[in-house]
mmCIF file of C-alpha atoms in Angstrom:
data_model
loop_
_atom_site.group_PDB
_atom_site.id
_atom_site.type_symbol
_atom_site.label_atom_id
_atom_site.label_comp_id
_atom_site.label_asym_id
_atom_site.label_seq_id
_atom_site.Cartn_x
_atom_site.Cartn_y
_atom_site.Cartn_z
ATOM 1 C CA ASP A 1 139.447 -64.732 -37.427
ATOM 2 C CA GLY A 2 137.200 -62.967 -34.975
ATOM 3 C CA ALA A 3 134.829 -61.577 -37.605
ATOM 4 C CA GLU A 4 132.368 -63.879 -39.350
ATOM 5 C CA GLY A 5 132.343 -61.461 -42.300
ATOM 6 C CA MET A 6 136.109 -61.858 -42.799
ATOM 7 C CA LEU A 7 135.695 -65.629 -42.677
ATOM 8 C CA ALA A 8 132.972 -65.375 -45.331
ATOM 9 C CA VAL A 9 135.360 -63.423 -47.565
ATOM 10 C CA ALA A 10 138.125 -65.997 -46.925
ATOM 11 C CA ARG A 11 135.767 -68.923 -47.682
ATOM 12 C CA LYS A 12 134.700 -67.233 -50.928
ATOM 13 C CA ASN A 13 138.347 -66.699 -51.950
ATOM 14 C CA ALA A 14 139.260 -70.284 -51.031
ATOM 15 C CA ALA A 15 136.355 -71.619 -53.096
ATOM 16 C CA ALA A 16 137.368 -69.467 -56.080
ATOM 17 C CA CYS A 17 140.851 -71.013 -55.888
ATOM 18 C CA GLY A 18 139.533 -74.564 -55.483
ATOM 19 C CA LEU A 19 140.965 -74.852 -51.965
ATOM 20 C CA SER A 20 137.811 -75.178 -49.843
ATOM 21 C CA ASP A 21 138.352 -78.873 -49.163
ATOM 22 C CA ARG A 22 141.889 -78.251 -47.810
ATOM 23 C CA ILE A 23 141.298 -75.289 -45.499
ATOM 24 C CA GLU A 24 139.442 -75.134 -42.208
ATOM 25 C CA PHE A 25 138.198 -71.759 -41.000
ATOM 26 C CA ARG A 26 137.506 -71.024 -37.333
ATOM 27 C CA GLN A 27 136.010 -68.002 -35.670
ATOM 28 C CA SER A 28 137.550 -66.843 -32.411
ATOM 29 C CA ARG A 29 139.050 -63.779 -30.823
ATOM 30 C CA SER A 30 142.464 -63.507 -29.189
ATOM 31 C CA PRO A 31 143.133 -64.431 -26.527
ATOM 32 C CA ILE A 32 141.351 -67.630 -27.451
ATOM 33 C CA PRO A 33 139.068 -68.692 -24.578
ATOM 34 C CA GLY A 34 139.907 -72.099 -23.135
ATOM 35 C CA GLN A 35 142.986 -72.446 -25.317
ATOM 36 C CA VAL A 36 145.645 -74.945 -24.412
ATOM 37 C CA THR A 37 148.687 -73.492 -22.732
ATOM 38 C CA LEU A 38 151.176 -72.481 -25.376
ATOM 39 C CA PRO A 39 154.921 -72.622 -24.768
ATOM 40 C CA GLN A 40 156.663 -69.274 -24.693
ATOM 41 C CA ALA A 41 158.613 -68.386 -27.815
ATOM 42 C CA ASP A 42 161.716 -66.412 -28.715
ATOM 43 C CA ILE A 43 159.820 -64.674 -31.526
ATOM 44 C CA VAL A 44 156.113 -63.935 -31.976
ATOM 45 C CA ILE A 45 155.013 -62.637 -35.379
ATOM 46 C CA SER A 46 151.694 -60.983 -36.160
ATOM 47 C CA SER A 47 151.281 -59.850 -39.738
ATOM 48 C CA SER A 48 148.375 -57.474 -40.353
ATOM 49 C CA ALA A 49 146.238 -58.992 -37.604
ATOM 50 C CA ILE A 50 146.288 -56.648 -34.616
ATOM 51 C CA GLU A 51 144.455 -53.899 -36.494
ATOM 52 C CA TYR A 52 141.456 -56.226 -36.802
ATOM 53 C CA MET A 53 141.259 -56.934 -33.065
ATOM 54 C CA ASP A 54 138.991 -55.099 -30.651
ATOM 55 C CA SER A 55 141.841 -53.813 -28.491
ATOM 56 C CA VAL A 56 145.459 -53.144 -29.397
ATOM 57 C CA PRO A 57 146.547 -53.209 -25.717
ATOM 58 C CA ASP A 58 144.834 -56.596 -25.203
ATOM 59 C CA ALA A 59 146.444 -57.967 -28.369
ATOM 60 C CA LEU A 60 149.881 -56.797 -27.226
ATOM 61 C CA ALA A 61 149.316 -58.279 -23.750
ATOM 62 C CA PHE A 62 148.403 -61.611 -25.346
ATOM 63 C CA ALA A 63 151.501 -61.483 -27.572
ATOM 64 C CA ARG A 64 153.643 -60.608 -24.559
ATOM 65 C CA SER A 65 152.295 -63.646 -22.681
ATOM 66 C CA LEU A 66 153.603 -65.807 -25.524
ATOM 67 C CA LEU A 67 157.135 -64.340 -25.406
ATOM 68 C CA LYS A 68 160.123 -65.503 -23.443
ATOM 69 C CA LYS A 69 161.723 -62.872 -21.170
ATOM 70 C CA HIS A 70 164.130 -61.630 -23.871
ATOM 71 C CA GLY A 71 161.905 -62.514 -26.823
ATOM 72 C CA THR A 72 160.977 -60.289 -29.738
ATOM 73 C CA LEU A 73 157.548 -59.351 -31.028
ATOM 74 C CA ILE A 74 157.380 -58.468 -34.722
ATOM 75 C CA PHE A 75 154.108 -57.095 -36.023
ATOM 76 C CA SER A 76 152.632 -54.852 -38.676
ATOM 77 C CA MET A 77 149.682 -52.500 -38.669
ATOM 78 C CA SER A 78 147.923 -50.205 -41.131
ATOM 79 C CA ASN A 79 149.559 -46.792 -41.399
ATOM 80 C CA ARG A 80 147.013 -44.003 -40.845
ATOM 81 C CA ALA A 81 149.357 -41.376 -42.366
ATOM 82 C CA SER A 82 149.559 -43.254 -45.683
ATOM 83 C CA ILE A 83 148.099 -41.514 -48.724
ATOM 84 C CA SER A 84 147.045 -44.853 -50.246
ATOM 85 C CA ARG A 85 145.303 -45.896 -46.989
ATOM 86 C CA LYS A 86 143.383 -42.618 -46.983
ATOM 87 C CA LEU A 87 142.404 -43.136 -50.616
ATOM 88 C CA VAL A 88 141.313 -46.752 -50.033
ATOM 89 C CA ARG A 89 139.232 -45.699 -47.024
ATOM 90 C CA ALA A 90 137.569 -42.948 -49.080
ATOM 91 C CA VAL A 91 136.784 -45.383 -51.916
ATOM 92 C CA HIS A 92 135.428 -47.885 -49.386
ATOM 93 C CA GLY A 93 133.201 -45.168 -47.913
ATOM 94 C CA VAL A 94 131.592 -44.637 -51.328
ATOM 95 C CA THR A 95 131.628 -48.137 -52.848
ATOM 96 C CA GLY A 96 131.961 -50.551 -49.918
ATOM 97 C CA ARG A 97 135.045 -51.972 -51.629
ATOM 98 C CA PRO A 98 137.470 -53.405 -50.807
ATOM 99 C CA GLU A 99 135.381 -55.412 -48.337
ATOM 100 C CA TYR A 100 138.154 -56.000 -45.808
ATOM 101 C CA ILE A 101 138.335 -52.293 -44.903
ATOM 102 C CA LYS A 102 135.097 -52.486 -42.925
ATOM 103 C CA TYR A 103 136.745 -54.982 -40.568
ATOM 104 C CA LEU A 104 139.854 -52.895 -39.871
ATOM 105 C CA GLN A 105 139.424 -51.359 -36.427
ATOM 106 C CA HIS A 106 142.751 -49.573 -36.011
ATOM 107 C CA PHE A 107 144.771 -47.321 -38.321
ATOM 108 C CA VAL A 108 147.834 -46.046 -36.477
ATOM 109 C CA THR A 109 150.758 -43.686 -36.742
ATOM 110 C CA LEU A 110 154.225 -44.454 -35.451
ATOM 111 C CA ALA A 111 153.484 -42.222 -32.437
ATOM 112 C CA ASP A 112 150.346 -44.289 -31.695
ATOM 113 C CA LEU A 113 152.391 -47.498 -31.852
ATOM 114 C CA GLU A 114 155.071 -46.097 -29.562
ATOM 115 C CA GLN A 115 152.362 -45.207 -27.037
ATOM 116 C CA TYR A 116 150.762 -48.673 -27.262
ATOM 117 C CA LEU A 117 154.180 -50.277 -26.753
ATOM 118 C CA GLU A 118 154.943 -48.071 -23.747
ATOM 119 C CA VAL A 119 151.640 -48.927 -22.069
ATOM 120 C CA GLY A 120 152.078 -52.607 -22.977
ATOM 121 C CA GLY A 121 155.502 -52.841 -21.360
ATOM 122 C CA PHE A 122 157.482 -53.127 -24.588
ATOM 123 C CA THR A 123 160.616 -51.361 -25.755
ATOM 124 C CA PRO A 124 160.684 -50.623 -29.503
ATOM 125 C CA VAL A 125 163.767 -52.093 -31.196
ATOM 126 C CA GLU A 126 163.168 -51.085 -34.797
ATOM 127 C CA PHE A 127 160.437 -49.904 -37.139
ATOM 128 C CA SER A 128 160.054 -49.602 -40.859
ATOM 129 C CA TYR A 129 157.413 -48.286 -43.215
ATOM 130 C CA PHE A 130 156.590 -50.585 -46.088
ATOM 131 C CA GLY A 131 154.121 -50.870 -48.917
ATOM 132 C CA GLY A 132 156.134 -51.778 -51.997
ATOM 133 C CA ALA A 133 153.849 -54.664 -52.941
ATOM 134 C CA ASP A 134 151.338 -52.096 -54.160
ATOM 135 C CA ARG A 135 151.945 -50.248 -57.459
ATOM 136 C CA PHE A 136 150.458 -47.037 -56.145
ATOM 137 C CA ASN A 137 152.791 -47.044 -53.113
ATOM 138 C CA ARG A 138 155.791 -47.759 -55.352
ATOM 139 C CA PHE A 139 154.777 -44.748 -57.449
ATOM 140 C CA LEU A 140 154.501 -42.554 -54.324
ATOM 141 C CA ALA A 141 157.797 -43.695 -52.777
ATOM 142 C CA PRO A 142 160.133 -41.270 -54.614
ATOM 143 C CA LEU A 143 157.670 -38.398 -54.198
ATOM 144 C CA LEU A 144 156.726 -38.514 -50.523
ATOM 145 C CA SER A 145 158.168 -39.243 -47.098
ATOM 146 C CA PRO A 146 158.105 -42.932 -46.098
ATOM 147 C CA SER A 147 155.271 -42.309 -43.634
ATOM 148 C CA ARG A 148 153.053 -40.943 -46.427
ATOM 149 C CA ALA A 149 154.143 -43.304 -49.214
ATOM 150 C CA ASN A 150 153.754 -46.658 -47.394
ATOM 151 C CA ASN A 151 150.545 -48.247 -46.196
ATOM 152 C CA MET A 152 152.015 -50.400 -43.395
ATOM 153 C CA ILE A 153 154.279 -49.991 -40.380
ATOM 154 C CA LEU A 154 156.445 -52.907 -39.275
ATOM 155 C CA ILE A 155 157.615 -52.909 -35.643
ATOM 156 C CA ALA A 156 160.042 -55.091 -33.674
ATOM 157 C CA ALA A 157 159.812 -54.748 -29.896
ATOM 158 C CA ARG A 158 160.967 -56.547 -26.759
ATOM 159 C CA PRO A 159 159.361 -56.801 -23.327
ATOM 160 C CA ARG A 160 160.687 -54.112 -21.033
ATOM 161 C CA GLU A 161 162.594 -55.478 -18.050
#
């Protein structure tokens, strides 16, 4: 992770689960300086990581550099339109909990993502709102539109030719 604070949280959680001796934590930002050359891939997956990075365009450029010409990038980001995200951010503003919220740098809408993809040279293939792992979001699902009831957006995109 790029944030020492997030690594501290992860170390604490690993210790609580008795896993500290089996996990190595490293601090770095993407793109990783001096990294070995990585082979290009058909699929690059980033689950809930890009929103923690300093720059969405830089993160997408890095992901694009890892993709083959006709590859697919699949990633998720925090949904700014989500009622539960708004509630969690409000609670964090008062209590400082949950801790991870202070490290999130980007909350986006689908329109934001489409703009990032356009600038980054990607063509969106498919998107989906999701958040069913959370009881509150499952409660909201029958009451609200998907954009309001789900705390994440999942996107599949391909490099534009």
